Coordinates of C-alpha atoms in Angstrom, one line a residue:
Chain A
X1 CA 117.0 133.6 70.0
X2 CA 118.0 130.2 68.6
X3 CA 116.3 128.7 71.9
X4 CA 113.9 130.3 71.8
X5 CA 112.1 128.6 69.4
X6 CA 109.8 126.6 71.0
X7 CA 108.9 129.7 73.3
X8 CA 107.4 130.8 70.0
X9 CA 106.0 127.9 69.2
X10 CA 104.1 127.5 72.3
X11 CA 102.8 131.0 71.8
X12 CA 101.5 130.3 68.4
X13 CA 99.8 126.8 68.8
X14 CA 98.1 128.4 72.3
X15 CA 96.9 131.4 70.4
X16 CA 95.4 129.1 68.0
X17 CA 93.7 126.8 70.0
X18 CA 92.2 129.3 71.9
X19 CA 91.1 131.3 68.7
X20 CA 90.3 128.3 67.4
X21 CA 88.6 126.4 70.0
X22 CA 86.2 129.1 70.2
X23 CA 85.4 129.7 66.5
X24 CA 85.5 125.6 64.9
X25 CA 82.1 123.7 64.0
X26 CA 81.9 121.2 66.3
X27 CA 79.5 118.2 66.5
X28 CA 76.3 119.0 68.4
X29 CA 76.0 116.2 71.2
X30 CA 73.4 115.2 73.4
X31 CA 74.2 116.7 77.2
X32 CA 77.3 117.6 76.0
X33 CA 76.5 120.7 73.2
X34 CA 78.6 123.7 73.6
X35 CA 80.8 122.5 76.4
X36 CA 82.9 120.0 74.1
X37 CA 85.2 122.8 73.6
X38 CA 86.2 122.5 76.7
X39 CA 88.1 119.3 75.8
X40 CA 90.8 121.9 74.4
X41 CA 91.5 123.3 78.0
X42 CA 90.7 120.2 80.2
X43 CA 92.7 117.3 78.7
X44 CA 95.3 119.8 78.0
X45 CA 95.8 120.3 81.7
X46 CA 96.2 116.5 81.6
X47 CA 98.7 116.2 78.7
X48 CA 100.9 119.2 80.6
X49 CA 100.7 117.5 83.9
X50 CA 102.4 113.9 82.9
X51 CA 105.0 115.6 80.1
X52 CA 106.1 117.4 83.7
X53 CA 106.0 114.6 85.6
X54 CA 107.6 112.3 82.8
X55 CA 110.5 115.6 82.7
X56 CA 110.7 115.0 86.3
X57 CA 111.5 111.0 85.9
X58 CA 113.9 112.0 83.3
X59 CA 115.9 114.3 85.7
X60 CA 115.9 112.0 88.5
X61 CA 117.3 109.2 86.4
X62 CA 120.0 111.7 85.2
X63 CA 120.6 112.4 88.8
X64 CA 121.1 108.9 89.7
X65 CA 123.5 107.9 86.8
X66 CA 125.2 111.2 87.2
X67 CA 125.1 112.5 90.2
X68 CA 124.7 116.0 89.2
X69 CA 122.7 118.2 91.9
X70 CA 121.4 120.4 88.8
X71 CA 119.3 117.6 87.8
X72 CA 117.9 117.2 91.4
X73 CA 116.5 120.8 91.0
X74 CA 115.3 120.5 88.1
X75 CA 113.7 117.4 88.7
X76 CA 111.5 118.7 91.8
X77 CA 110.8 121.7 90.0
X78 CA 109.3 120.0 87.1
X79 CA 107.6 118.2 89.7
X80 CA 105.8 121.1 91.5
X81 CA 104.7 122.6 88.0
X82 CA 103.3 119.0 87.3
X83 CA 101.2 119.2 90.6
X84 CA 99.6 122.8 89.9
X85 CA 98.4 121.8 86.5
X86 CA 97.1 118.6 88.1
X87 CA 94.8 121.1 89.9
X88 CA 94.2 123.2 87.2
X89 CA 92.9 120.3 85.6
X90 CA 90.9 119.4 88.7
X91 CA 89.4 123.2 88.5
X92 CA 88.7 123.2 84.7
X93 CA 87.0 119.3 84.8
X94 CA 85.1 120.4 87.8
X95 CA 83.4 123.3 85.6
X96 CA 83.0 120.8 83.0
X97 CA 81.3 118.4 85.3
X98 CA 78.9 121.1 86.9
X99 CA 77.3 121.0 83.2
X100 CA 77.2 117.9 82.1
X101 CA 77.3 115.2 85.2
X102 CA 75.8 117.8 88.1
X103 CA 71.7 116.5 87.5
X104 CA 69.3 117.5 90.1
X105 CA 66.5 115.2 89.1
X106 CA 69.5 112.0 89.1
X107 CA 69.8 111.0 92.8
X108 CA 73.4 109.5 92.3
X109 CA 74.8 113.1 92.7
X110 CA 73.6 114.3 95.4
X111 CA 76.5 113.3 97.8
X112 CA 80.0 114.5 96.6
X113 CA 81.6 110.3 97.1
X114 CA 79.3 109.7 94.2
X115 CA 81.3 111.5 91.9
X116 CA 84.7 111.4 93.6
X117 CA 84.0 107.6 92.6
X118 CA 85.2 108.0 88.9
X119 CA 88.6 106.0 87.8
X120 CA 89.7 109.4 86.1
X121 CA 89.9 111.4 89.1
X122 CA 91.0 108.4 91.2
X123 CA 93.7 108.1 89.2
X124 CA 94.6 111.8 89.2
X125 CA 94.1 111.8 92.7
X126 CA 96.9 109.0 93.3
X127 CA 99.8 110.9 91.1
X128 CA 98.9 113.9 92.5
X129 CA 99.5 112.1 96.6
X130 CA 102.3 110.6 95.1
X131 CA 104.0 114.0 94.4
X132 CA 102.6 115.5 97.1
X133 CA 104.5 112.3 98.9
X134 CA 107.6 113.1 97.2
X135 CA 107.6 116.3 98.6
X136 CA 106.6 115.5 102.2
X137 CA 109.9 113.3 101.8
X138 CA 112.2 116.1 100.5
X139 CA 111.1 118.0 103.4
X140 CA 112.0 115.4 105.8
X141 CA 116.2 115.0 105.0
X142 CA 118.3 117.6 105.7
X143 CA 122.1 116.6 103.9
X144 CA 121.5 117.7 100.2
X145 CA 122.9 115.0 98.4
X146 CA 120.9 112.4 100.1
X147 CA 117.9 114.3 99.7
X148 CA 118.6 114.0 96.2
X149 CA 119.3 110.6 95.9
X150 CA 116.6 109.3 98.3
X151 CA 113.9 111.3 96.3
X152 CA 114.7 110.5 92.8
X153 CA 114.7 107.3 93.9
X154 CA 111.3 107.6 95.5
X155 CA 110.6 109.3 91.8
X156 CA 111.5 106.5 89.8
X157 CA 109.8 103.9 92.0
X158 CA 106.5 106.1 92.4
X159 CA 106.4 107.1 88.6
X160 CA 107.0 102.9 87.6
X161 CA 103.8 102.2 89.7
X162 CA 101.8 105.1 88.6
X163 CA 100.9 103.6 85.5
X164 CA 99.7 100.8 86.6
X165 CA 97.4 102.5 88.6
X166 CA 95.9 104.8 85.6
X167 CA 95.5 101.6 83.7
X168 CA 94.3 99.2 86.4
X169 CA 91.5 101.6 88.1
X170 CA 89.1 101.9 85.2
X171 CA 88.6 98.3 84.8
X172 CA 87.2 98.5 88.4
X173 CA 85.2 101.1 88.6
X174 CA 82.4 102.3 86.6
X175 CA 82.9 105.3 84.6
X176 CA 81.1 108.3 83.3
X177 CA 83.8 110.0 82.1
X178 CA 84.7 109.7 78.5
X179 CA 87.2 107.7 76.9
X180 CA 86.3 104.6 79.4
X181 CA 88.7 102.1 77.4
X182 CA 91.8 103.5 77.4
X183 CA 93.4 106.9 77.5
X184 CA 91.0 109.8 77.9
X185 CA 93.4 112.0 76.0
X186 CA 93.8 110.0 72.7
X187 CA 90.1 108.8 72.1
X188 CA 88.2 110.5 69.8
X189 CA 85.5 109.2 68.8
X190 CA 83.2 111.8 70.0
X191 CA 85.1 114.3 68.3
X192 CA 85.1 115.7 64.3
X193 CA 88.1 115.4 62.3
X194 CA 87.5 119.5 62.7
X195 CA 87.8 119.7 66.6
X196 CA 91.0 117.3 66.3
X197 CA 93.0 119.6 64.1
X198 CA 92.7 121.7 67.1
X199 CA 93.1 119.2 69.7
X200 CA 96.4 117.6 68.8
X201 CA 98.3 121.7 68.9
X202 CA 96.3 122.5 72.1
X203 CA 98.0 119.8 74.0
X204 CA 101.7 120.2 72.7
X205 CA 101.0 123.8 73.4
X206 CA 99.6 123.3 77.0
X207 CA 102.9 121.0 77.7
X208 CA 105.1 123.6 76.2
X209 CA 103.8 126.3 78.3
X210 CA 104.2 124.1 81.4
X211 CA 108.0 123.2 80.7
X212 CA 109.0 126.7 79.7
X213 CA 107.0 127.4 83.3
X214 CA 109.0 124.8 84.5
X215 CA 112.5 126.4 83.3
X216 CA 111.9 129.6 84.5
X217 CA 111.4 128.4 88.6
X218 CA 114.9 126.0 87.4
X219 CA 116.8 128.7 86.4
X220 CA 115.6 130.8 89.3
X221 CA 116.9 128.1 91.8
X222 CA 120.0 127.8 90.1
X223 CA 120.9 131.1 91.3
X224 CA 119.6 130.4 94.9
X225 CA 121.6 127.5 95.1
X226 CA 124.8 128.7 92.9
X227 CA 127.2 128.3 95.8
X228 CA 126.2 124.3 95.3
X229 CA 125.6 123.7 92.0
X230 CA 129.1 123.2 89.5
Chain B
X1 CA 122.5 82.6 96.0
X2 CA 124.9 82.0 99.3
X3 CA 124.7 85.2 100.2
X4 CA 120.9 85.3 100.1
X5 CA 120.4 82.5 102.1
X6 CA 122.9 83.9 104.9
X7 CA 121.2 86.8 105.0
X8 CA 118.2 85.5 105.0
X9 CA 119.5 83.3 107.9
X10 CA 120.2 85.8 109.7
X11 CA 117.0 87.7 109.6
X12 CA 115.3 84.7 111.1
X13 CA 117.8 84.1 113.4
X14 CA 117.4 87.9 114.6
X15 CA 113.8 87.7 114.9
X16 CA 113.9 84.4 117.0
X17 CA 116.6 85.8 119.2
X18 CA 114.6 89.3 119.8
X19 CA 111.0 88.1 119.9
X20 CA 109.3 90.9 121.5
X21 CA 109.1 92.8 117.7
X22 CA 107.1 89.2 116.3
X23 CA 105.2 89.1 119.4
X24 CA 104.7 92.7 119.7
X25 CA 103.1 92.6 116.2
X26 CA 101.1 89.6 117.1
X27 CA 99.7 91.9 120.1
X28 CA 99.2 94.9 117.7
X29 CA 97.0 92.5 115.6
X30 CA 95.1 90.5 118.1
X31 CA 94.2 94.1 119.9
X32 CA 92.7 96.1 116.9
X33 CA 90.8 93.2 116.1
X34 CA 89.3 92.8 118.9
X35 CA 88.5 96.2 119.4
X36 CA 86.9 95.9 116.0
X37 CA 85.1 93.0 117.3
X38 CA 84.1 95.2 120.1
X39 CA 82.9 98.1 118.1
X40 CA 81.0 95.8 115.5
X41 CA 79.1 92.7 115.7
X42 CA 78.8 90.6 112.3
X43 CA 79.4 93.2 109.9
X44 CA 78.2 93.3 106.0
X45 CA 80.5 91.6 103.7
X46 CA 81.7 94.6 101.7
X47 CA 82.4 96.2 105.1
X48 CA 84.5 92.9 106.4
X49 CA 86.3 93.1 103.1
X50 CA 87.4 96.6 103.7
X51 CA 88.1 96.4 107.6
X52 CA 89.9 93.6 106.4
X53 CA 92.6 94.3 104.1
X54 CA 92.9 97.7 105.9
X55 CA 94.2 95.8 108.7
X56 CA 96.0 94.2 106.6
X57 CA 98.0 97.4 105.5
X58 CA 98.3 98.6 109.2
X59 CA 99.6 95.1 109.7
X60 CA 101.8 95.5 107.0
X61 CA 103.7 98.7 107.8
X62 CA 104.1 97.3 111.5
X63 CA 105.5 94.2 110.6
X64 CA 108.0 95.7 107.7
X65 CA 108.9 98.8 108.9
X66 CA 111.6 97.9 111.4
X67 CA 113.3 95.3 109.0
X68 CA 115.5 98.2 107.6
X69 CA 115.3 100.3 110.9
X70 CA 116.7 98.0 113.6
X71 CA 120.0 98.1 111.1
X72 CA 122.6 100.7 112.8
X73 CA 124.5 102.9 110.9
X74 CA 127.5 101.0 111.8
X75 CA 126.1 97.1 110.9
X76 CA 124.8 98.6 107.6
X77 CA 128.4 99.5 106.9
X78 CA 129.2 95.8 107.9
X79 CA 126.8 94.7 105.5
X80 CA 128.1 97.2 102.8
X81 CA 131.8 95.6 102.9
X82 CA 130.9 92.2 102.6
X83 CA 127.4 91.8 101.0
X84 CA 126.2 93.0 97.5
X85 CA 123.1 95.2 97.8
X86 CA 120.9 93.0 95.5
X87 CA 121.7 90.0 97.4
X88 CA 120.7 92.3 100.7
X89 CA 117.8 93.9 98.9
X90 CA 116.1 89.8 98.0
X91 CA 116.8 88.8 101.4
X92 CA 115.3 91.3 102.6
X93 CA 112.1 91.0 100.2
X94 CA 112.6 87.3 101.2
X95 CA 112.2 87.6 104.3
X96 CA 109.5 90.4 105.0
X97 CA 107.1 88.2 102.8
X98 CA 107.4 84.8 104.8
X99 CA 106.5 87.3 107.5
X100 CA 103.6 88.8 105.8
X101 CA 102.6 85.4 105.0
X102 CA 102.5 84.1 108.2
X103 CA 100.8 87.3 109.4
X104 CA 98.1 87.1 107.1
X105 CA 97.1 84.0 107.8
X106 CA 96.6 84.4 111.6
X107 CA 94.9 87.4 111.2
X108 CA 92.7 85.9 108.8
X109 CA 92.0 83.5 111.4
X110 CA 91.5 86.2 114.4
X111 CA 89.2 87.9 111.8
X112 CA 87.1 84.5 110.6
X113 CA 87.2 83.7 114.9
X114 CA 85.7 87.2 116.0
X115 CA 84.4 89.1 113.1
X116 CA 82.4 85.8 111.7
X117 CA 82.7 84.1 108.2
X118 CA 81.4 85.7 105.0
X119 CA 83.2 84.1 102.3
X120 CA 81.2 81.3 100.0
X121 CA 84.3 80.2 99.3
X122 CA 86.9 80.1 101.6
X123 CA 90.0 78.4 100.7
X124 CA 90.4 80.7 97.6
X125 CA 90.0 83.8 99.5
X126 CA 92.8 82.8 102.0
X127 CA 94.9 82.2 98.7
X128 CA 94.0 85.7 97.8
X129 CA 94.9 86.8 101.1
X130 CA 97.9 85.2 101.2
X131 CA 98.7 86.8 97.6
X132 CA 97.2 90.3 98.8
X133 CA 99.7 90.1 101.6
X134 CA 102.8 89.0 99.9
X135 CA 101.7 92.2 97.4
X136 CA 101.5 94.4 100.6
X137 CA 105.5 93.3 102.2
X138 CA 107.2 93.3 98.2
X139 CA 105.8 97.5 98.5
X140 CA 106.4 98.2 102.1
X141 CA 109.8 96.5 101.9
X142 CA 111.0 98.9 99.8
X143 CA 109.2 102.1 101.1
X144 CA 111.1 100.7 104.2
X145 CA 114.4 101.0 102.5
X146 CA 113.9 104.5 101.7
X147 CA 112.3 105.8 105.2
X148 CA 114.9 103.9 106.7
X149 CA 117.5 106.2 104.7
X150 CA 115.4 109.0 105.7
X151 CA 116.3 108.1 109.1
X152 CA 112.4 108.8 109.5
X153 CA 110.0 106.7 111.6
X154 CA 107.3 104.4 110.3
X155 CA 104.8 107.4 109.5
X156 CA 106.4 108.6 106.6
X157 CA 106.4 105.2 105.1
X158 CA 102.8 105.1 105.1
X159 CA 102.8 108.6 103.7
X160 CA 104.5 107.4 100.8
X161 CA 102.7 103.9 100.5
X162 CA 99.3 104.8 100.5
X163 CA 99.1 106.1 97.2
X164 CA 101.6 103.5 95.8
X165 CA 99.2 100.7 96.9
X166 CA 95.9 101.7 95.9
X167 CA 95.9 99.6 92.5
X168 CA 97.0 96.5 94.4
X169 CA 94.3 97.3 97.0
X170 CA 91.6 97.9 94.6
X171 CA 92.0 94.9 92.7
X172 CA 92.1 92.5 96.0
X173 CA 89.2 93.9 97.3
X174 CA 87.4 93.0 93.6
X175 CA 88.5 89.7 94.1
X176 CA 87.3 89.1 97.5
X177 CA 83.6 90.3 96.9
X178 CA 84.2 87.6 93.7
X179 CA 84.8 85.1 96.4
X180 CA 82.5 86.3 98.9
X181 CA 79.6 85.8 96.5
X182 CA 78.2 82.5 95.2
X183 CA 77.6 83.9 91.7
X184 CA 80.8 85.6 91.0
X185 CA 83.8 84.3 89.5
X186 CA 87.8 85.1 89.7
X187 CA 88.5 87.1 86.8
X188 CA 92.2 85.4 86.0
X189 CA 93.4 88.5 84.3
X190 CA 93.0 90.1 87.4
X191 CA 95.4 88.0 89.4
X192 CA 97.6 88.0 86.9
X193 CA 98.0 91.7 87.0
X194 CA 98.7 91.1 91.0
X195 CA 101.3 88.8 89.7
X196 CA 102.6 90.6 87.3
X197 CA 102.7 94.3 89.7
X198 CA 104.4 92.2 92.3
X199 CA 107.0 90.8 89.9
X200 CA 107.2 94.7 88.5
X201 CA 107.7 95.8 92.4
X202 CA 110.4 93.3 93.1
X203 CA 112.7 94.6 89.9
X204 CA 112.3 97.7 90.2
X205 CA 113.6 97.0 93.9
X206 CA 116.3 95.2 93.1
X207 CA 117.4 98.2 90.3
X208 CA 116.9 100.8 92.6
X209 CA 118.3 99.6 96.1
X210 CA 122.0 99.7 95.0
X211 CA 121.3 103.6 94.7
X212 CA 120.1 104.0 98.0
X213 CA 122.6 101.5 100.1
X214 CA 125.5 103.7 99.2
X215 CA 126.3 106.4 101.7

């Protein structure tokens, strides 16, 4: 039970800002009106994804200096969570979008590359090939222990140039997305002070929920792979 | 600093010796060009500029690939007794970007010979071609390294590039249309970044090859 304490935690601040997200006052906005409360879901998706992936750097690093094939696993599997709520947030941003940016009378969206064309989901789109990458090169080396030094090295390598890339695309590209100059997730000016007490506990609780996912698939390979493993 | 320059030596004198990989590049280039040249006659400049540095990458991953490849099993155990694996690794970087180099600039020639001329200004666009090509060899060298370990073949190196290289790509196609254009000018803080991702490339290289060199 001592653990377990963030479990709870993630329970509680979810609750809340689910509660919550549906009950606060929030600022009426042109185009945007009721669908602002989306922001709770969305960029959570967002916040889970790279506190996985960032998990999954950590690993690999721990693997490397190590050499512990416990932090291999666990380094993949935080991976693999970190893909599915990358397309989780692809599925809840796509709802968004079909009420705010989807305009029949606007002529700019009638072709999907018009709105691929957007820095946010170019950039999501390159850590999500990246992992998918990762992967694809897992899959490709038999021997165990060079699998796992050959893909956290790929890890650390991929992860170093992923920022660039979510800070170099949006000065290129023209944006309708929201928070244009910097992050997305830590810009508020289109939010109340109301909406952000909520905001802030959505995400931790969103990143929560995908590490304790994340723990569960560990421990489960763990046992699969217990003859292995010290 | 010895070291490097031995190795480096003997890159070169590898590639002089077996000359059917540098010519069999040269043939790789001078063909999809000219079937480009074939398929389209004086293209639009934004599509130049992307047939362009896509050759570029194809080019790229041709020309890099086999520079960890043609290494046996047994000469890489050679190497491992008597060089260190960052002087291996910059020799290595060293080398595949004279290489690049020199490849850019004759395939920007084939391209300004067949596919026609659309830059206002010329001589910095082949700078930036020059830089967009060194960018592409610091990359692919190390995504070599590690499909090379892999024992894999040259398709999972592009598998793992692409999405690695889209930033560098993005921003050197921004700078071309500044140079294909009369009224646009080179945003500095742009090249710097090139710089700067290149220089971030070639560290974490050097950091990370020692981890994969070991057996």
């Amino acid at each position: 039970m001592k653990k377990a304490w963030w479990k709870i935690l993630c329970v509680v601040l979810l609750v809340y800002a689910i509660i919550g997200g549906l009950l606060v006052k929030i600022p009426d906005l042109p185009v945007l009106g009721e669908t602002i409360r989306n922001v709770f879901y969305h960029v959570g998706m967002w916040a889970a994804m790279f506190v996985l992936f960032t998990c999954s750097l950590v690993h690999a690093i721990r693997y490397l200096s190590k050499g512990n094939l416990k932090n291999d696993i666990a380094a993949s599997n935080y991976a693999s969570v970190g893909i599915v709520f990358g397309l989780l947030g692809y599925a809840t941003g796509a709802v968004w979008a079909s009420y705010t940016w989807a305009d029949p009378n606007n002529p700019a969206f009638d072709s999907f590359s018009a709105v691929a064309r957007e820095p946010k989901l170019i950039g999501t789109a390159v850590a999500l090939l990246i992992y998918f990458a990762y992967f694809i090169l897992r899959s490709s080396i038999q021997d165990m222990d060079q699998k796992a030094r050959i893909s956290a090295v790929y890890n650390i390598f991929a992860f170093a140039m992923l920022f660039p890339t979510i800070m170099v695309v949006p000065r290129l590209l023209p944006s309708l997305h929201p928070g244009q100059d910097g992050n997305p997730a830590l810009n508020f000016r289109d939010s109340s002070p109301a909406m952000r007490m909520i905001q802030y506990p959505a995400f931790i609780g969103w990143a929560l929920l995908g590490v304790w996912i994340a723990t569960v698939s560990i421990r489960l390979n763990y046992i699969k792979e217990k003859h292995f493993i010290k | 600093m010895k070291s490097v320059i031995t190795l480096f030596k003997k890159d070169l004198l590898l590639e002089i010796r077996q000359q059917y990989s540098f010519y069999g590049i040269l043939l790789y280039m001078g063909a999809t060009i000219f079937v480009l040249f074939l398929a389209i006659a004086e293209p639009e400049k934004e599509i130049w500029n992307g047939l362009f540095w896509v050759i570029q990458l194809f080019i790229c991953i041709n020309a890099v690939a086999k520079s960890f490849m043609q290494e046996s099993r047994a000469r890489m155990l050679y190497f491992y007794t008597v060089a260190s694996p960052v002087h291996f690794m910059i020799a290595k970087l060293l080398f595949n970007s004279l290489l690049m180099l020199l490849m850019t600039l004759i395939s920007l020639l084939l391209f300004l010979a067949f596919i026609g001329n659309p830059a206002e200004k010329l001589l910095p666009f082949t700078g930036l071609a020059l830089l967009g090509g060194f960018s592409l060899s610091m990359v692919f060298t190390f995504l070599a390294a590690i499909a090379a370990k892999a024992r894999q073949n040259a398709a999972i190196m592009a598998v793992l590039g692409f999405p690695l290289i889209v930033p560098q790509l993005m921003l050197l196609m921004k700078l071309s249309n500044a140079a294909f254009f009369a009224g646009q000018s080179f945003q500095w803080s742009d090249i710097l970044l090139l710089i700067a991702l290149d220089f971030l490339v070639g560290l974490l290289s050097v950091i990370l090859f020692p981890f994969l060199w070991k057996d």
